[in-house]
Amino acid sequence: EPGTDPRQDLDGVVVVVSAGGTREALDPVRYLGNRSSGKQGVAIAEAAAARGADVVLVAGAVDIRLPDHPRIVTRRIESALDLQAQLADLSKDADVIIMAAAVADFRPRHVATAKIKKTHGQGADGGPDESAPTIELVRNPDILAELVRERHRQGGQVPYIVGFAAETGDAEHSVLELAQDKLRRKGCDLLVVNQVGVGVTFGQDDNTVTILRRDGGAPVTAGPTTKTRVSHALLDVIATELRR
Ligand code: CTP
Ligand code: CA
């Protein structure tokens, strides 16, 4: 049943949310993918619709059911390039873009038109080549950074652009240090930071996030709590910013 929230603070606001993982094809039956479940992005779409927004959910690979809500239109995408093309179209009418999708940083340079076989071609000894193939990768565009650059070119403040950061931290830098750098690099308005790893965040129902702001305002933390509550905390920040 479509949820409605007493707050209708996003009434008439067009919110585009990307969710789930991209799949980068190797051949007609194989792809490179990732562990994103799509739960956080879908939760944001549902929470925004409940608060009155008109939502477009751009969904990659998700392992949950897609929402059925009168104010959510869903478009499916497979690869990062598909996602970029959809967003280029949608960004013209969007008030807010939230990039919750897990976009592959790289894709195979070549997509085989037929299934790649275990033995391929002829080996040095004249027999079948049993060696393992090498997959060459190329960089995907940084869709989020491109959206920010395009807004800059248009000279406007719209759409309001929100990124997510999947960070594990490393020996030298904490999750938040890496995220601050990422926010500066991407130039988006908000960066929602969470820790990732197998069984941590990915696929779980709960999440803990820190929302960093480009304008230097104090970070907002939410959780550990449900991805629905995290969504509302994020939308609280966005709704406040849109009113300014
Ligand atoms: N993103 C994007 N296009 C890409 C890669 C990421 O739009 N090609 C977006 C994601 O949807 C997310 C944000 O950028 O909102 C940050 O993604 P993340 O993977 O954390 O950052 P990267 O810049 O790819 O850096 P790295 O993976 O090296 O940490
Ligand atoms: Ca990445």
Tab-separated table of C-alpha atoms and ligand atoms in Angstrom:
chain	number	residue	atom	x	y	z
A	1	GLU	CA	0.000	0.000	0.000
A	2	PRO	CA	1.426	3.402	-0.926
A	3	GLY	CA	2.688	5.127	2.175
A	4	THR	CA	1.709	8.687	2.984
A	5	ASP	CA	3.542	10.796	5.445
A	6	PRO	CA	1.974	13.630	7.444
A	7	ARG	CA	4.845	15.793	6.216
A	8	GLN	CA	4.074	16.772	2.641
A	9	ASP	CA	7.203	18.904	2.452
A	10	LEU	CA	8.245	17.484	-0.936
A	11	ASP	CA	4.881	18.087	-2.588
A	12	GLY	CA	5.457	18.669	-6.304
A	13	VAL	CA	9.235	18.234	-6.055
A	14	VAL	CA	10.701	16.030	-8.812
A	15	VAL	CA	13.193	13.605	-7.262
A	16	VAL	CA	15.292	11.259	-9.405
A	17	VAL	CA	16.886	8.385	-7.481
A	18	SER	CA	19.305	5.852	-8.931
A	19	ALA	CA	19.476	2.533	-7.094
A	20	GLY	CA	21.131	-0.872	-7.302
A	21	GLY	CA	24.224	-2.025	-9.103
A	22	THR	CA	25.249	-1.648	-12.706
A	23	ARG	CA	26.120	-4.709	-14.776
A	24	GLU	CA	28.903	-4.406	-17.310
A	25	ALA	CA	28.570	-7.000	-20.042
A	26	LEU	CA	31.414	-9.319	-21.040
A	27	ASP	CA	29.410	-11.369	-23.509
A	28	PRO	CA	25.696	-12.186	-23.958
A	29	VAL	CA	25.590	-14.291	-20.766
A	30	ARG	CA	28.183	-12.735	-18.433
A	31	TYR	CA	28.784	-9.428	-16.704
A	32	LEU	CA	30.848	-7.721	-14.039
A	33	GLY	CA	28.597	-6.718	-11.159
A	34	ASN	CA	28.660	-5.721	-7.504
A	35	ARG	CA	26.946	-6.502	-4.197
A	36	SER	CA	24.563	-3.546	-4.081
A	37	SER	CA	21.063	-4.679	-3.095
A	38	GLY	CA	19.305	-1.457	-4.092
A	39	LYS	CA	17.570	-1.323	-0.700
A	40	GLN	CA	18.784	2.138	0.323
A	41	GLY	CA	17.918	3.736	-3.030
A	42	VAL	CA	14.482	2.134	-3.136
A	43	ALA	CA	13.845	3.211	0.477
A	44	ILE	CA	14.682	6.813	-0.504
A	45	ALA	CA	12.317	6.649	-3.486
A	46	GLU	CA	9.484	5.368	-1.278
A	47	ALA	CA	10.147	7.895	1.493
A	48	ALA	CA	10.252	10.790	-0.988
A	49	ALA	CA	6.996	9.683	-2.635
A	50	ALA	CA	5.367	9.365	0.790
A	51	ARG	CA	6.347	12.999	1.460
A	52	GLY	CA	4.674	14.135	-1.758
A	53	ALA	CA	7.535	14.068	-4.294
A	54	ASP	CA	7.124	12.917	-7.885
A	55	VAL	CA	9.809	10.258	-8.055
A	56	VAL	CA	11.658	8.622	-10.925
A	57	LEU	CA	13.504	5.530	-9.717
A	58	VAL	CA	16.287	4.524	-12.104
A	59	ALA	CA	16.968	0.951	-11.082
A	60	GLY	CA	19.896	-1.249	-11.983
A	61	ALA	CA	20.296	-4.739	-10.549
A	62	VAL	CA	18.376	-4.951	-7.270
A	63	ASP	CA	17.555	-7.936	-5.113
A	64	ILE	CA	14.305	-6.593	-3.716
A	65	ARG	CA	10.904	-5.951	-5.163
A	66	LEU	CA	10.545	-2.613	-6.914
A	67	PRO	CA	8.041	-0.207	-5.376
A	68	ASP	CA	4.460	0.058	-6.498
A	69	HIS	CA	3.434	3.624	-5.715
A	70	PRO	CA	1.370	6.057	-7.783
A	71	ARG	CA	4.058	8.750	-7.496
A	72	ILE	CA	7.017	6.502	-8.412
A	73	VAL	CA	7.882	5.819	-12.047
A	74	THR	CA	10.565	3.153	-12.456
A	75	ARG	CA	13.033	2.946	-15.340
A	76	ARG	CA	15.381	-0.023	-15.598
A	77	ILE	CA	19.013	0.247	-16.639
A	78	GLU	CA	21.820	-2.267	-16.958
A	79	SER	CA	25.205	-0.602	-17.446
A	80	ALA	CA	26.805	2.635	-16.267
A	81	LEU	CA	26.469	4.040	-19.784
A	82	ASP	CA	22.713	3.228	-19.767
A	83	LEU	CA	22.392	4.974	-16.420
A	84	GLN	CA	24.240	8.033	-17.687
A	85	ALA	CA	21.982	8.276	-20.743
A	86	GLN	CA	18.806	8.010	-18.642
A	87	LEU	CA	20.019	10.635	-16.189
A	88	ALA	CA	21.046	13.046	-18.929
A	89	ASP	CA	17.432	12.948	-20.062
A	90	LEU	CA	15.857	13.092	-16.581
A	91	SER	CA	18.127	15.763	-15.116
A	92	LYS	CA	16.484	18.467	-17.263
A	93	ASP	CA	13.262	18.214	-15.246
A	94	ALA	CA	14.695	17.116	-11.901
A	95	ASP	CA	14.728	19.263	-8.778
A	96	VAL	CA	16.835	16.699	-6.902
A	97	ILE	CA	19.072	13.856	-8.101
A	98	ILE	CA	20.163	11.228	-5.585
A	99	MET	CA	22.890	8.865	-6.792
A	100	ALA	CA	22.440	5.824	-4.570
A	101	ALA	CA	23.369	3.427	-7.392
A	102	ALA	CA	26.594	1.429	-7.160
A	103	VAL	CA	28.121	2.366	-10.495
A	104	ALA	CA	30.930	0.191	-11.868
A	105	ASP	CA	34.109	2.241	-12.179
A	106	PHE	CA	35.264	0.106	-15.125
A	107	ARG	CA	33.716	-1.897	-17.937
A	108	PRO	CA	35.213	-4.491	-20.278
A	109	ARG	CA	36.712	-2.778	-23.324
A	110	HIS	CA	35.189	-5.361	-25.641
A	111	VAL	CA	31.800	-7.030	-25.368
A	112	ALA	CA	31.878	-10.362	-27.193
A	113	THR	CA	28.871	-10.829	-29.454
A	114	ALA	CA	28.918	-14.597	-28.864
A	115	LYS	CA	29.518	-16.493	-25.621
A	116	ILE	CA	33.225	-16.633	-24.736
A	117	LYS	CA	34.380	-20.278	-24.911
A	118	LYS	CA	36.620	-22.036	-22.405
A	119	THR	CA	39.106	-22.911	-25.121
A	120	HIS	CA	39.642	-20.061	-27.537
A	121	GLY	CA	41.592	-20.182	-30.761
A	122	GLN	CA	44.785	-22.122	-31.273
A	123	GLY	CA	47.603	-22.479	-28.739
A	124	ALA	CA	51.358	-22.231	-29.456
A	125	ASP	CA	51.577	-26.027	-29.852
A	126	GLY	CA	48.884	-26.037	-32.534
A	127	GLY	CA	46.343	-27.594	-30.126
A	128	PRO	CA	43.396	-25.727	-28.549
A	129	ASP	CA	44.396	-22.679	-26.458
A	130	GLU	CA	43.664	-23.616	-22.830
A	131	SER	CA	45.054	-20.392	-21.342
A	132	ALA	CA	42.826	-18.049	-19.339
A	133	PRO	CA	41.747	-14.929	-21.252
A	134	THR	CA	42.685	-11.467	-20.003
A	135	ILE	CA	39.836	-9.023	-19.635
A	136	GLU	CA	40.812	-5.489	-20.505
A	137	LEU	CA	38.883	-2.791	-18.674
A	138	VAL	CA	38.242	0.868	-19.455
A	139	ARG	CA	37.042	3.614	-17.133
A	140	ASN	CA	33.361	4.429	-16.996
A	141	PRO	CA	32.387	8.098	-16.885
A	142	ASP	CA	31.887	9.537	-13.406
A	143	ILE	CA	28.178	10.185	-13.780
A	144	LEU	CA	27.805	12.158	-10.556
A	145	ALA	CA	30.739	14.459	-11.283
A	146	GLU	CA	29.429	14.972	-14.836
A	147	LEU	CA	25.981	15.954	-13.531
A	148	VAL	CA	27.629	18.551	-11.290
A	149	ARG	CA	29.719	19.869	-14.198
A	150	GLU	CA	26.647	20.071	-16.440
A	151	ARG	CA	24.752	22.071	-13.799
A	152	HIS	CA	27.742	24.387	-13.583
A	153	ARG	CA	27.738	24.835	-17.373
A	154	GLN	CA	24.040	25.751	-17.210
A	155	GLY	CA	24.925	28.285	-14.555
A	156	GLY	CA	22.068	27.277	-12.236
A	157	GLN	CA	21.591	25.759	-8.792
A	158	VAL	CA	19.119	23.124	-9.950
A	159	PRO	CA	19.069	20.149	-9.662
A	160	TYR	CA	20.217	19.664	-6.094
A	161	ILE	CA	22.691	16.764	-6.340
A	162	VAL	CA	23.348	14.102	-3.705
A	163	GLY	CA	26.068	11.445	-3.875
A	164	PHE	CA	26.742	8.359	-1.824
A	165	ALA	CA	30.167	7.197	-0.734
A	166	ALA	CA	31.030	3.591	-0.190
A	167	GLU	CA	34.202	3.653	1.883
A	168	THR	CA	36.064	1.078	3.932
A	169	GLY	CA	38.860	3.357	5.159
A	170	ASP	CA	42.481	2.229	4.928
A	171	ALA	CA	45.676	2.233	6.980
A	172	GLU	CA	46.284	5.983	6.502
A	173	HIS	CA	42.808	7.479	6.216
A	174	SER	CA	39.538	7.135	8.087
A	175	VAL	CA	36.229	6.689	6.288
A	176	LEU	CA	35.311	10.330	6.962
A	177	GLU	CA	38.638	11.717	5.721
A	178	LEU	CA	38.272	9.817	2.455
A	179	ALA	CA	34.672	10.988	2.191
A	180	GLN	CA	35.571	14.671	2.697
A	181	ASP	CA	38.044	14.367	-0.186
A	182	LYS	CA	35.414	12.648	-2.311
A	183	LEU	CA	32.877	15.413	-1.621
A	184	ARG	CA	35.392	18.048	-2.723
A	185	ARG	CA	36.304	16.060	-5.861
A	186	LYS	CA	32.710	15.447	-6.912
A	187	GLY	CA	31.344	18.869	-6.008
A	188	CYS	CA	27.871	17.541	-5.161
A	189	ASP	CA	25.745	19.293	-2.527
A	190	LEU	CA	25.562	16.389	-0.075
A	191	LEU	CA	27.550	13.183	0.299
A	192	VAL	CA	25.979	10.326	2.246
A	193	VAL	CA	28.776	8.220	3.711
A	194	ASN	CA	28.552	4.655	4.895
A	195	GLN	CA	30.965	1.849	5.609
A	196	VAL	CA	30.855	-1.098	3.262
A	197	GLY	CA	32.164	-4.635	3.185
A	198	VAL	CA	30.720	-8.131	2.848
A	199	GLY	CA	27.698	-8.282	5.157
A	200	VAL	CA	28.211	-4.664	6.269
A	201	THR	CA	25.545	-2.355	4.791
A	202	PHE	CA	25.291	-4.190	1.463
A	203	GLY	CA	22.102	-6.230	1.517
A	204	GLN	CA	21.269	-5.318	5.107
A	205	ASP	CA	18.080	-3.638	6.248
A	206	ASP	CA	19.887	-1.247	8.583
A	207	ASN	CA	22.395	1.444	7.880
A	208	THR	CA	24.475	4.084	9.656
A	209	VAL	CA	25.367	7.183	7.676
A	210	THR	CA	27.021	10.535	7.997
A	211	ILE	CA	25.701	13.222	5.667
A	212	LEU	CA	28.446	15.670	4.670
A	213	ARG	CA	27.541	19.070	3.230
A	214	ARG	CA	29.515	20.950	0.615
A	215	ASP	CA	28.511	24.306	2.108
A	216	GLY	CA	30.510	23.392	5.204
A	217	GLY	CA	27.454	23.026	7.452
A	218	ALA	CA	27.684	20.550	10.308
A	219	PRO	CA	27.492	16.884	9.240
A	220	VAL	CA	24.294	15.026	10.134
A	221	THR	CA	24.482	11.447	11.378
A	222	ALA	CA	21.681	8.891	11.288
A	223	GLY	CA	21.544	5.346	12.577
A	224	PRO	CA	22.174	2.602	13.157
A	225	THR	CA	18.568	2.403	12.037
A	226	THR	CA	16.406	1.211	9.169
A	227	LYS	CA	17.139	2.353	5.638
A	228	THR	CA	13.681	3.994	5.726
A	229	ARG	CA	14.652	6.178	8.704
A	230	VAL	CA	18.009	6.955	7.084
A	231	SER	CA	16.047	8.027	3.991
A	232	HIS	CA	13.866	10.408	6.001
A	233	ALA	CA	16.911	11.901	7.732
A	234	LEU	CA	18.431	12.579	4.308
A	235	LEU	CA	15.163	14.014	2.980
A	236	ASP	CA	14.918	16.279	6.059
A	237	VAL	CA	18.237	17.840	5.067
A	238	ILE	CA	17.216	18.123	1.404
A	239	ALA	CA	13.776	19.609	2.175
A	240	THR	CA	15.404	22.240	4.417
A	241	GLU	CA	17.944	23.120	1.719
A	242	LEU	CA	15.257	23.393	-0.995
A	243	ARG	CA	13.309	25.902	1.128
A	244	ARG	CA	16.334	28.207	1.318
B	1	CTP	N1	29.389	7.304	-9.177
B	1	CTP	C1	29.044	7.739	-10.437
B	1	CTP	N2	29.711	7.266	-11.543
B	1	CTP	C2	30.730	6.401	-11.393
B	1	CTP	C3	31.110	5.970	-10.109
B	1	CTP	C4	30.412	6.446	-9.007
B	1	CTP	O1	28.119	8.535	-10.565
B	1	CTP	N3	31.366	5.976	-12.478
B	1	CTP	C5	28.671	7.862	-8.020
B	1	CTP	C6	27.996	6.850	-7.114
B	1	CTP	O2	26.668	6.609	-7.515
B	1	CTP	C7	28.056	7.536	-5.762
B	1	CTP	C8	29.319	8.379	-5.848
B	1	CTP	O3	29.619	8.517	-7.234
B	1	CTP	O4	26.962	8.410	-5.579
B	1	CTP	C9	30.502	7.822	-5.157
B	1	CTP	O5	30.773	6.527	-5.597
B	1	CTP	P1	32.082	5.784	-5.072
B	1	CTP	O6	32.226	4.475	-5.742
B	1	CTP	O7	32.063	5.832	-3.565
B	1	CTP	O8	33.209	6.837	-5.543
B	1	CTP	P2	34.266	6.832	-6.718
B	1	CTP	O9	34.383	8.246	-7.161
B	1	CTP	O10	33.916	5.826	-7.755
B	1	CTP	O11	35.617	6.479	-5.992
B	1	CTP	P3	36.210	5.055	-5.452
B	1	CTP	O12	35.314	3.952	-5.914
B	1	CTP	O13	37.573	5.011	-6.012
B	1	CTP	O14	36.197	5.204	-3.938
B	2	CA	CA	33.567	3.604	-7.347
